């Protein structure tokens, strides 16, 4: 009861505040820019958000939609509507890889629309960071995409009116508030692909309204998921070889980076070497959290361009990475991962039109 009352109080307080309002709905202009037709669910979500943003009190909304359902396109619509009225947007993602990907997606979408985007992460050089901060403060950047770096002190905005956080379960309420505090009661959109039952959503995010994206883009097939034991390994490797030879790409995810004496879990470095001997004809890539950001980016770019056939990785690829040509996800020691992690990992495949498979090895 106390929690619910507190949340209702927070909701009422937020509603009383006045932020930067949109004067009209420009979402149709935005939809005209898209290289694809938005789904009805995407149109509905954008409409709900824009209605909030033109209303008397700031938007506070949770956008929930399965992995690959097109939440980024909805977020981009709001960025566009805000930018057309000189309102700045901050989009915060939990990892540099995901932030960079959002930045590239938005830059491509807004190429001819005159919406100015910038990327601000920990690995941006100091001089460039300084320049971006100056442009933000002067109002010369419409949309800034970044990681926790956006929360740091020197980042100030001229007219911050919209805050979007992606993969909400990775951020705390305090981080959300710290970013929101950089503007006069900005509109808030939080996005999550981790399925949240409605009752739980009301408790966790009682201060937010909820929009659901409940349909996938046309042509997407559900990912076929199998749990297998060690005895199936030969068959799975043959299946992997057949698909990769046909031009598809695959992920192999492990729980550890390097071997420790106490553990017999598959570790990424050893597995990458082992796969290279099993599949000498393929290029095997390796990615894990201890690598420098620049190197991670290079590996990911090679994978996106199709130069790496099989990417061996730890859970750094859990969130948001989009490679439509990858259709197989093999997860080693699947029993070591949580349910939302497995759900996120499975969401890395099935983003193209080919049938995708997720194979869970578990003892």
mmCIF file of C-alpha atoms in Angstrom:
data_model
loop_
_atom_site.group_PDB
_atom_site.id
_atom_site.type_symbol
_atom_site.label_atom_id
_atom_site.label_comp_id
_atom_site.label_asym_id
_atom_site.label_seq_id
_atom_site.Cartn_x
_atom_site.Cartn_y
_atom_site.Cartn_z
ATOM 1 C CA UNK A 1 0.000 0.000 0.000
ATOM 2 C CA UNK A 2 2.758 2.424 0.997
ATOM 3 C CA UNK A 3 4.646 1.662 -2.229
ATOM 4 C CA UNK A 4 1.527 2.180 -4.364
ATOM 5 C CA UNK A 5 0.692 5.451 -2.593
ATOM 6 C CA UNK A 6 4.274 6.628 -3.075
ATOM 7 C CA UNK A 7 4.126 5.812 -6.784
ATOM 8 C CA UNK A 8 0.781 7.565 -7.198
ATOM 9 C CA UNK A 9 2.246 10.589 -5.416
ATOM 10 C CA UNK A 10 5.248 10.550 -7.780
ATOM 11 C CA UNK A 11 2.896 10.290 -10.752
ATOM 12 C CA UNK A 12 0.767 13.208 -9.521
ATOM 13 C CA UNK A 13 3.840 15.383 -8.861
ATOM 14 C CA UNK A 14 5.218 14.651 -12.337
ATOM 15 C CA UNK A 15 1.843 15.481 -13.883
ATOM 16 C CA UNK A 16 1.779 18.852 -12.146
ATOM 17 C CA UNK A 17 5.053 19.928 -13.737
ATOM 18 C CA UNK A 18 5.153 21.708 -17.079
ATOM 19 C CA UNK A 19 7.882 20.801 -19.565
ATOM 20 C CA UNK A 20 8.526 21.703 -23.201
ATOM 21 C CA UNK A 21 5.374 20.766 -25.098
ATOM 22 C CA UNK A 22 5.007 19.797 -28.744
ATOM 23 C CA UNK A 23 2.647 22.086 -30.620
ATOM 24 C CA UNK A 24 1.544 19.531 -33.245
ATOM 25 C CA UNK A 25 1.882 15.923 -34.394
ATOM 26 C CA UNK A 26 4.485 15.620 -37.175
ATOM 27 C CA UNK A 27 4.691 11.825 -37.105
ATOM 28 C CA UNK A 28 3.272 11.453 -40.639
ATOM 29 C CA UNK A 29 6.237 13.459 -41.996
ATOM 30 C CA UNK A 30 8.513 11.022 -40.150
ATOM 31 C CA UNK A 31 6.726 7.909 -41.440
ATOM 32 C CA UNK A 32 7.236 9.252 -44.965
ATOM 33 C CA UNK A 33 11.026 9.179 -44.357
ATOM 34 C CA UNK A 34 11.059 5.491 -43.421
ATOM 35 C CA UNK A 35 12.350 2.948 -45.952
ATOM 36 C CA UNK A 36 9.629 0.503 -44.756
ATOM 37 C CA UNK A 37 5.954 0.688 -43.797
ATOM 38 C CA UNK A 38 5.523 0.919 -40.002
ATOM 39 C CA UNK A 39 3.329 -1.723 -38.336
ATOM 40 C CA UNK A 40 -0.015 -0.677 -36.853
ATOM 41 C CA UNK A 41 1.436 -1.261 -33.383
ATOM 42 C CA UNK A 42 4.287 1.165 -34.118
ATOM 43 C CA UNK A 43 1.847 3.805 -35.387
ATOM 44 C CA UNK A 44 -0.319 3.351 -32.291
ATOM 45 C CA UNK A 45 2.680 3.654 -29.923
ATOM 46 C CA UNK A 46 3.891 6.828 -31.680
ATOM 47 C CA UNK A 47 0.389 8.294 -31.536
ATOM 48 C CA UNK A 48 0.105 7.561 -27.769
ATOM 49 C CA UNK A 49 3.491 9.185 -27.107
ATOM 50 C CA UNK A 50 2.849 12.280 -29.232
ATOM 51 C CA UNK A 51 -0.573 12.753 -27.584
ATOM 52 C CA UNK A 52 1.228 12.768 -24.207
ATOM 53 C CA UNK A 53 3.885 15.174 -25.468
ATOM 54 C CA UNK A 54 1.337 17.703 -26.745
ATOM 55 C CA UNK A 55 -0.651 17.468 -23.480
ATOM 56 C CA UNK A 56 -0.474 19.659 -20.412
ATOM 57 C CA UNK A 57 1.919 17.461 -18.398
ATOM 58 C CA UNK A 58 5.162 15.716 -19.441
ATOM 59 C CA UNK A 59 5.006 12.217 -20.909
ATOM 60 C CA UNK A 60 6.094 9.322 -18.672
ATOM 61 C CA UNK A 61 5.800 6.143 -20.690
ATOM 62 C CA UNK A 62 7.138 2.585 -20.770
ATOM 63 C CA UNK A 63 7.405 1.213 -24.317
ATOM 64 C CA UNK A 64 7.382 -2.542 -24.136
ATOM 65 C CA UNK A 65 7.864 -4.719 -27.190
ATOM 66 C CA UNK A 66 9.564 -7.970 -28.011
ATOM 67 C CA UNK A 67 13.094 -8.042 -29.317
ATOM 68 C CA UNK A 68 13.101 -6.865 -32.946
ATOM 69 C CA UNK A 69 9.574 -5.405 -32.875
ATOM 70 C CA UNK A 70 10.807 -1.950 -33.908
ATOM 71 C CA UNK A 71 11.023 0.096 -30.705
ATOM 72 C CA UNK A 72 13.917 2.138 -32.137
ATOM 73 C CA UNK A 73 11.711 3.352 -34.993
ATOM 74 C CA UNK A 74 9.145 4.578 -32.447
ATOM 75 C CA UNK A 75 11.849 6.366 -30.433
ATOM 76 C CA UNK A 76 13.162 7.932 -33.662
ATOM 77 C CA UNK A 77 9.692 9.301 -34.467
ATOM 78 C CA UNK A 78 9.653 11.168 -31.153
ATOM 79 C CA UNK A 79 13.213 12.461 -31.725
ATOM 80 C CA UNK A 80 12.077 13.770 -35.119
ATOM 81 C CA UNK A 81 8.925 15.486 -33.793
ATOM 82 C CA UNK A 82 10.952 17.117 -30.986
ATOM 83 C CA UNK A 83 13.792 18.230 -33.293
ATOM 84 C CA UNK A 84 11.326 19.958 -35.641
ATOM 85 C CA UNK A 85 10.381 22.199 -32.716
ATOM 86 C CA UNK A 86 13.980 22.815 -31.553
ATOM 87 C CA UNK A 87 13.599 20.470 -28.579
ATOM 88 C CA UNK A 88 16.644 18.336 -27.776
ATOM 89 C CA UNK A 89 16.564 14.582 -27.116
ATOM 90 C CA UNK A 90 18.940 12.430 -25.060
ATOM 91 C CA UNK A 91 18.876 8.682 -25.782
ATOM 92 C CA UNK A 92 20.740 6.557 -23.228
ATOM 93 C CA UNK A 93 21.777 2.946 -23.901
ATOM 94 C CA UNK A 94 23.511 0.541 -21.479
ATOM 95 C CA UNK A 95 26.519 -0.361 -23.675
ATOM 96 C CA UNK A 96 28.777 1.449 -26.155
ATOM 97 C CA UNK A 97 28.005 -1.115 -28.854
ATOM 98 C CA UNK A 98 24.281 -0.467 -28.570
ATOM 99 C CA UNK A 99 24.712 3.313 -28.320
ATOM 100 C CA UNK A 100 26.827 3.297 -31.505
ATOM 101 C CA UNK A 101 24.228 1.173 -33.261
ATOM 102 C CA UNK A 102 21.374 3.526 -32.317
ATOM 103 C CA UNK A 103 23.479 6.448 -33.492
ATOM 104 C CA UNK A 104 24.105 4.852 -36.907
ATOM 105 C CA UNK A 105 20.413 3.898 -37.268
ATOM 106 C CA UNK A 106 19.246 7.443 -36.460
ATOM 107 C CA UNK A 107 21.874 9.105 -38.663
ATOM 108 C CA UNK A 108 20.750 6.939 -41.598
ATOM 109 C CA UNK A 109 17.038 7.624 -40.940
ATOM 110 C CA UNK A 110 17.504 11.378 -40.611
ATOM 111 C CA UNK A 111 20.012 11.718 -43.469
ATOM 112 C CA UNK A 112 17.860 14.052 -45.551
ATOM 113 C CA UNK A 113 15.719 15.502 -42.765
ATOM 114 C CA UNK A 114 18.202 17.930 -41.234
ATOM 115 C CA UNK A 115 18.079 16.373 -37.739
ATOM 116 C CA UNK A 116 21.564 16.694 -36.209
ATOM 117 C CA UNK A 117 22.774 13.677 -34.187
ATOM 118 C CA UNK A 118 25.859 13.103 -32.030
ATOM 119 C CA UNK A 119 27.350 10.120 -30.199
ATOM 120 C CA UNK A 120 28.758 10.545 -26.698
ATOM 121 C CA UNK A 121 30.340 7.528 -24.983
ATOM 122 C CA UNK A 122 33.313 6.906 -22.719
ATOM 123 C CA UNK A 123 35.607 6.123 -25.635
ATOM 124 C CA UNK A 124 34.995 9.380 -27.534
ATOM 125 C CA UNK A 125 38.301 11.372 -27.492
ATOM 126 C CA UNK A 126 38.418 14.258 -24.973
ATOM 127 C CA UNK A 127 38.682 17.018 -27.617
ATOM 128 C CA UNK A 128 35.691 15.670 -29.516
ATOM 129 C CA UNK A 129 33.737 15.272 -26.262
ATOM 130 C CA UNK A 130 34.401 18.912 -25.438
ATOM 131 C CA UNK A 131 33.163 19.992 -28.862
ATOM 132 C CA UNK A 132 29.956 17.899 -28.559
ATOM 133 C CA UNK A 133 29.278 19.347 -25.083
ATOM 134 C CA UNK A 134 29.689 22.877 -26.447
ATOM 135 C CA UNK A 135 27.326 22.139 -29.354
ATOM 136 C CA UNK A 136 24.737 20.620 -26.987
ATOM 137 C CA UNK A 137 24.861 23.658 -24.720
ATOM 138 C CA UNK A 138 24.487 25.937 -27.757
ATOM 139 C CA UNK A 139 21.533 23.929 -29.086
ATOM 140 C CA UNK A 140 23.377 22.899 -32.258
ATOM 141 C CA UNK A 141 22.693 19.183 -31.721
ATOM 142 C CA UNK A 142 19.119 17.843 -31.804
ATOM 143 C CA UNK A 143 19.662 14.242 -30.676
ATOM 144 C CA UNK A 144 22.519 12.954 -28.545
ATOM 145 C CA UNK A 145 22.919 9.187 -28.180
ATOM 146 C CA UNK A 146 25.165 7.857 -25.457
ATOM 147 C CA UNK A 147 25.905 5.656 -22.460
ATOM 148 C CA UNK A 148 26.245 6.717 -18.811
ATOM 149 C CA UNK A 149 28.626 9.376 -20.177
ATOM 150 C CA UNK A 150 25.485 11.496 -20.717
ATOM 151 C CA UNK A 151 25.035 11.704 -16.937
ATOM 152 C CA UNK A 152 28.437 13.284 -16.334
ATOM 153 C CA UNK A 153 28.675 16.868 -15.182
ATOM 154 C CA UNK A 154 29.986 18.763 -18.223
ATOM 155 C CA UNK A 155 27.039 17.568 -20.346
ATOM 156 C CA UNK A 156 24.534 20.445 -20.390
ATOM 157 C CA UNK A 157 21.660 21.061 -22.793
ATOM 158 C CA UNK A 158 20.115 24.184 -24.303
ATOM 159 C CA UNK A 159 16.562 22.782 -24.465
ATOM 160 C CA UNK A 160 16.401 19.171 -23.303
ATOM 161 C CA UNK A 161 12.772 18.140 -23.690
ATOM 162 C CA UNK A 162 12.855 14.360 -24.236
ATOM 163 C CA UNK A 163 14.777 11.612 -22.417
ATOM 164 C CA UNK A 164 14.722 8.047 -23.792
ATOM 165 C CA UNK A 165 16.375 5.106 -22.034
ATOM 166 C CA UNK A 166 16.788 1.797 -23.851
ATOM 167 C CA UNK A 167 16.866 -1.597 -22.127
ATOM 168 C CA UNK A 168 15.339 -0.073 -19.052
ATOM 169 C CA UNK A 169 16.159 -3.058 -16.778
ATOM 170 C CA UNK A 170 19.833 -2.096 -16.994
ATOM 171 C CA UNK A 171 19.307 1.350 -15.456
ATOM 172 C CA UNK A 172 18.306 2.383 -11.964
ATOM 173 C CA UNK A 173 15.660 4.976 -11.167
ATOM 174 C CA UNK A 174 18.388 7.341 -9.928
ATOM 175 C CA UNK A 175 20.182 7.224 -13.308
ATOM 176 C CA UNK A 176 16.913 7.914 -15.090
ATOM 177 C CA UNK A 177 16.281 10.897 -12.811
ATOM 178 C CA UNK A 178 19.845 12.233 -13.136
ATOM 179 C CA UNK A 179 19.427 12.507 -16.889
ATOM 180 C CA UNK A 180 15.921 13.988 -16.601
ATOM 181 C CA UNK A 181 17.266 16.619 -14.176
ATOM 182 C CA UNK A 182 19.319 18.141 -17.036
ATOM 183 C CA UNK A 183 16.167 19.654 -18.544
ATOM 184 C CA UNK A 184 13.022 21.431 -17.314
ATOM 185 C CA UNK A 185 10.724 18.408 -16.658
ATOM 186 C CA UNK A 186 11.504 16.587 -19.932
ATOM 187 C CA UNK A 187 9.220 13.960 -21.450
ATOM 188 C CA UNK A 188 10.382 10.461 -20.504
ATOM 189 C CA UNK A 189 10.231 7.271 -22.565
ATOM 190 C CA UNK A 190 11.719 4.040 -21.231
ATOM 191 C CA UNK A 191 12.021 1.042 -23.550
ATOM 192 C CA UNK A 192 12.286 -2.607 -22.598
ATOM 193 C CA UNK A 193 12.255 -5.904 -24.483
ATOM 194 C CA UNK A 194 12.271 -8.041 -21.346
ATOM 195 C CA UNK A 195 8.699 -9.300 -21.069
ATOM 196 C CA UNK A 196 7.077 -7.729 -18.012
ATOM 197 C CA UNK A 197 3.686 -9.061 -16.899
ATOM 198 C CA UNK A 198 1.212 -6.211 -16.585
ATOM 199 C CA UNK A 199 0.820 -6.491 -12.796
ATOM 200 C CA UNK A 200 4.582 -6.380 -12.291
ATOM 201 C CA UNK A 201 4.875 -3.440 -14.697
ATOM 202 C CA UNK A 202 2.332 -1.520 -12.614
ATOM 203 C CA UNK A 203 4.358 -2.142 -9.457
ATOM 204 C CA UNK A 204 7.848 -1.515 -10.922
ATOM 205 C CA UNK A 205 6.853 1.343 -13.195
ATOM 206 C CA UNK A 206 3.738 2.600 -11.417
ATOM 207 C CA UNK A 207 4.713 6.158 -12.323
ATOM 208 C CA UNK A 208 4.607 5.346 -16.056
ATOM 209 C CA UNK A 209 1.893 4.770 -18.652
ATOM 210 C CA UNK A 210 2.407 1.648 -20.753
ATOM 211 C CA UNK A 211 2.510 1.243 -24.548
ATOM 212 C CA UNK A 212 2.814 -2.238 -26.019
ATOM 213 C CA UNK A 213 4.179 -3.107 -29.444
ATOM 214 C CA UNK A 214 2.435 -6.426 -29.906
ATOM 215 C CA UNK A 215 3.249 -7.275 -33.525
ATOM 216 C CA UNK A 216 6.470 -8.064 -35.356
ATOM 217 C CA UNK A 217 7.364 -6.553 -38.748
ATOM 218 C CA UNK A 218 5.868 -8.577 -41.640
ATOM 219 C CA UNK A 219 7.938 -11.538 -42.864
ATOM 220 C CA UNK A 220 9.560 -12.272 -39.489
ATOM 221 C CA UNK A 221 9.305 -15.894 -38.340
ATOM 222 C CA UNK A 222 9.397 -16.921 -34.651
ATOM 223 C CA UNK A 223 12.816 -18.264 -33.589
ATOM 224 C CA UNK A 224 12.865 -22.069 -33.161
ATOM 225 C CA UNK A 225 14.394 -22.843 -29.771
ATOM 226 C CA UNK A 226 15.906 -26.177 -28.695
ATOM 227 C CA UNK A 227 17.514 -27.328 -25.442
ATOM 228 C CA UNK A 228 20.080 -30.054 -26.165
ATOM 229 C CA UNK A 229 22.597 -32.144 -24.248
ATOM 230 C CA UNK A 230 26.265 -32.788 -25.002
ATOM 231 C CA UNK A 231 25.354 -35.917 -27.046
ATOM 232 C CA UNK A 232 23.869 -33.654 -29.745
ATOM 233 C CA UNK A 233 27.037 -31.608 -30.249
ATOM 234 C CA UNK A 234 28.190 -33.355 -33.457
ATOM 235 C CA UNK A 235 24.780 -32.920 -35.059
ATOM 236 C CA UNK A 236 24.577 -29.278 -34.027
ATOM 237 C CA UNK A 237 28.054 -28.574 -35.440
ATOM 238 C CA UNK A 238 27.035 -30.231 -38.738
ATOM 239 C CA UNK A 239 23.900 -28.054 -38.770
ATOM 240 C CA UNK A 240 26.051 -24.987 -38.084
ATOM 241 C CA UNK A 241 28.408 -25.889 -40.935
ATOM 242 C CA UNK A 242 25.518 -26.363 -43.386
ATOM 243 C CA UNK A 243 23.956 -22.962 -42.566
ATOM 244 C CA UNK A 244 27.198 -20.980 -42.493
ATOM 245 C CA UNK A 245 28.331 -22.584 -45.780
ATOM 246 C CA UNK A 246 25.025 -21.377 -47.250
ATOM 247 C CA UNK A 247 26.045 -17.798 -46.376
ATOM 248 C CA UNK A 248 24.356 -17.316 -42.986
ATOM 249 C CA UNK A 249 26.182 -16.203 -39.802
ATOM 250 C CA UNK A 250 26.074 -17.538 -36.237
ATOM 251 C CA UNK A 251 26.703 -16.495 -32.647
ATOM 252 C CA UNK A 252 28.160 -18.821 -30.020
ATOM 253 C CA UNK A 253 27.774 -17.430 -26.497
ATOM 254 C CA UNK A 254 29.664 -18.647 -23.412
ATOM 255 C CA UNK A 255 29.505 -17.663 -19.747
ATOM 256 C CA UNK A 256 33.267 -17.142 -19.116
ATOM 257 C CA UNK A 257 36.080 -15.303 -20.855
ATOM 258 C CA UNK A 258 39.110 -17.429 -19.981
ATOM 259 C CA UNK A 259 39.643 -20.773 -18.328
ATOM 260 C CA UNK A 260 39.821 -20.960 -14.555
ATOM 261 C CA UNK A 261 41.015 -24.044 -12.707
ATOM 262 C CA UNK A 262 37.857 -24.385 -10.652
ATOM 263 C CA UNK A 263 35.428 -24.309 -13.514
ATOM 264 C CA UNK A 264 34.790 -26.514 -16.532
ATOM 265 C CA UNK A 265 32.412 -24.092 -18.189
ATOM 266 C CA UNK A 266 32.979 -23.364 -21.869
ATOM 267 C CA UNK A 267 35.092 -20.255 -22.037
ATOM 268 C CA UNK A 268 35.138 -17.895 -24.987
ATOM 269 C CA UNK A 269 38.880 -17.917 -25.761
ATOM 270 C CA UNK A 270 39.242 -21.703 -25.771
ATOM 271 C CA UNK A 271 36.008 -22.236 -27.652
ATOM 272 C CA UNK A 272 37.043 -19.783 -30.378
ATOM 273 C CA UNK A 273 40.299 -21.732 -30.867
ATOM 274 C CA UNK A 274 38.453 -25.048 -30.844
ATOM 275 C CA UNK A 275 35.903 -23.884 -33.430
ATOM 276 C CA UNK A 276 38.697 -22.575 -35.658
ATOM 277 C CA UNK A 277 40.182 -26.095 -35.788
ATOM 278 C CA UNK A 278 36.756 -27.705 -36.383
ATOM 279 C CA UNK A 279 35.808 -25.174 -39.096
ATOM 280 C CA UNK A 280 39.108 -24.143 -40.721
ATOM 281 C CA UNK A 281 37.200 -22.777 -43.735
ATOM 282 C CA UNK A 282 35.299 -20.153 -41.683
ATOM 283 C CA UNK A 283 36.501 -16.986 -40.019
ATOM 284 C CA UNK A 284 35.819 -17.151 -36.273
ATOM 285 C CA UNK A 285 35.606 -13.886 -34.320
ATOM 286 C CA UNK A 286 35.975 -13.372 -30.574
ATOM 287 C CA UNK A 287 34.371 -10.693 -28.441
ATOM 288 C CA UNK A 288 34.198 -10.201 -24.674
ATOM 289 C CA UNK A 289 33.860 -7.484 -22.057
ATOM 290 C CA UNK A 290 37.569 -7.255 -21.209
ATOM 291 C CA UNK A 291 38.481 -6.148 -24.729
ATOM 292 C CA UNK A 292 39.075 -2.452 -25.364
ATOM 293 C CA UNK A 293 36.037 -0.628 -26.758
ATOM 294 C CA UNK A 294 37.798 0.119 -30.046
ATOM 295 C CA UNK A 295 38.634 -3.547 -30.635
ATOM 296 C CA UNK A 296 35.084 -4.624 -29.741
ATOM 297 C CA UNK A 297 33.758 -2.178 -32.296
ATOM 298 C CA UNK A 298 36.122 -3.476 -34.987
ATOM 299 C CA UNK A 299 35.057 -7.087 -34.364
ATOM 300 C CA UNK A 300 31.392 -6.113 -34.417
ATOM 301 C CA UNK A 301 31.819 -4.131 -37.641
ATOM 302 C CA UNK A 302 33.494 -7.126 -39.298
ATOM 303 C CA UNK A 303 30.587 -9.313 -38.194
ATOM 304 C CA UNK A 304 28.024 -6.805 -39.475
ATOM 305 C CA UNK A 305 29.838 -6.653 -42.839
ATOM 306 C CA UNK A 306 29.776 -10.462 -43.029
ATOM 307 C CA UNK A 307 33.555 -10.920 -42.848
ATOM 308 C CA UNK A 308 33.270 -13.012 -39.669
ATOM 309 C CA UNK A 309 31.173 -16.179 -40.100
ATOM 310 C CA UNK A 310 30.877 -17.270 -36.482
ATOM 311 C CA UNK A 311 31.167 -14.856 -33.562
ATOM 312 C CA UNK A 312 32.167 -16.369 -30.222
ATOM 313 C CA UNK A 313 31.182 -14.008 -27.453
ATOM 314 C CA UNK A 314 30.267 -13.525 -23.809
ATOM 315 C CA UNK A 315 27.026 -11.720 -22.971
ATOM 316 C CA UNK A 316 28.375 -8.370 -24.258
ATOM 317 C CA UNK A 317 26.176 -9.014 -27.301
ATOM 318 C CA UNK A 318 23.119 -9.573 -25.107
ATOM 319 C CA UNK A 319 21.518 -6.242 -25.784
ATOM 320 C CA UNK A 320 20.347 -4.631 -28.989
ATOM 321 C CA UNK A 321 22.881 -5.698 -31.609
ATOM 322 C CA UNK A 322 21.234 -5.997 -35.034
ATOM 323 C CA UNK A 323 22.697 -8.351 -37.682
ATOM 324 C CA UNK A 324 19.853 -9.553 -39.944
ATOM 325 C CA UNK A 325 22.090 -12.153 -41.650
ATOM 326 C CA UNK A 326 22.793 -14.048 -38.396
ATOM 327 C CA UNK A 327 20.272 -16.869 -37.990
ATOM 328 C CA UNK A 328 21.821 -19.245 -35.426
ATOM 329 C CA UNK A 329 22.449 -18.570 -31.737
ATOM 330 C CA UNK A 330 24.221 -21.321 -29.797
ATOM 331 C CA UNK A 331 24.360 -20.770 -26.033
ATOM 332 C CA UNK A 332 26.848 -22.843 -24.033
ATOM 333 C CA UNK A 333 26.084 -23.731 -20.387
ATOM 334 C CA UNK A 334 22.637 -22.211 -20.817
ATOM 335 C CA UNK A 335 21.786 -23.125 -17.226
ATOM 336 C CA UNK A 336 24.152 -20.369 -16.087
ATOM 337 C CA UNK A 337 22.069 -17.593 -17.650
ATOM 338 C CA UNK A 338 18.941 -15.898 -16.332
ATOM 339 C CA UNK A 339 15.648 -16.020 -18.191
ATOM 340 C CA UNK A 340 15.705 -12.389 -19.326
ATOM 341 C CA UNK A 341 19.303 -12.875 -20.520
ATOM 342 C CA UNK A 342 18.336 -15.934 -22.582
ATOM 343 C CA UNK A 343 15.387 -13.998 -23.984
ATOM 344 C CA UNK A 344 17.661 -11.092 -24.958
ATOM 345 C CA UNK A 345 20.291 -13.392 -26.470
ATOM 346 C CA UNK A 346 17.699 -15.250 -28.521
ATOM 347 C CA UNK A 347 16.511 -11.865 -29.776
ATOM 348 C CA UNK A 348 19.854 -11.329 -31.548
ATOM 349 C CA UNK A 349 18.730 -13.768 -34.272
ATOM 350 C CA UNK A 350 15.544 -13.832 -36.348
ATOM 351 C CA UNK A 351 15.961 -10.233 -37.510
ATOM 352 C CA UNK A 352 15.977 -11.115 -41.201
ATOM 353 C CA UNK A 353 13.562 -13.164 -43.279
ATOM 354 C CA UNK A 354 15.335 -16.529 -42.866
ATOM 355 C CA UNK A 355 14.178 -19.052 -40.244
ATOM 356 C CA UNK A 356 16.320 -18.587 -37.133
ATOM 357 C CA UNK A 357 17.368 -21.115 -34.499
ATOM 358 C CA UNK A 358 18.436 -20.793 -30.880
ATOM 359 C CA UNK A 359 20.205 -23.835 -29.463
ATOM 360 C CA UNK A 360 20.771 -24.116 -25.716
ATOM 361 C CA UNK A 361 23.481 -26.529 -24.550
ATOM 362 C CA UNK A 362 22.815 -27.463 -20.928
ATOM 363 C CA UNK A 363 24.127 -30.196 -18.664
#
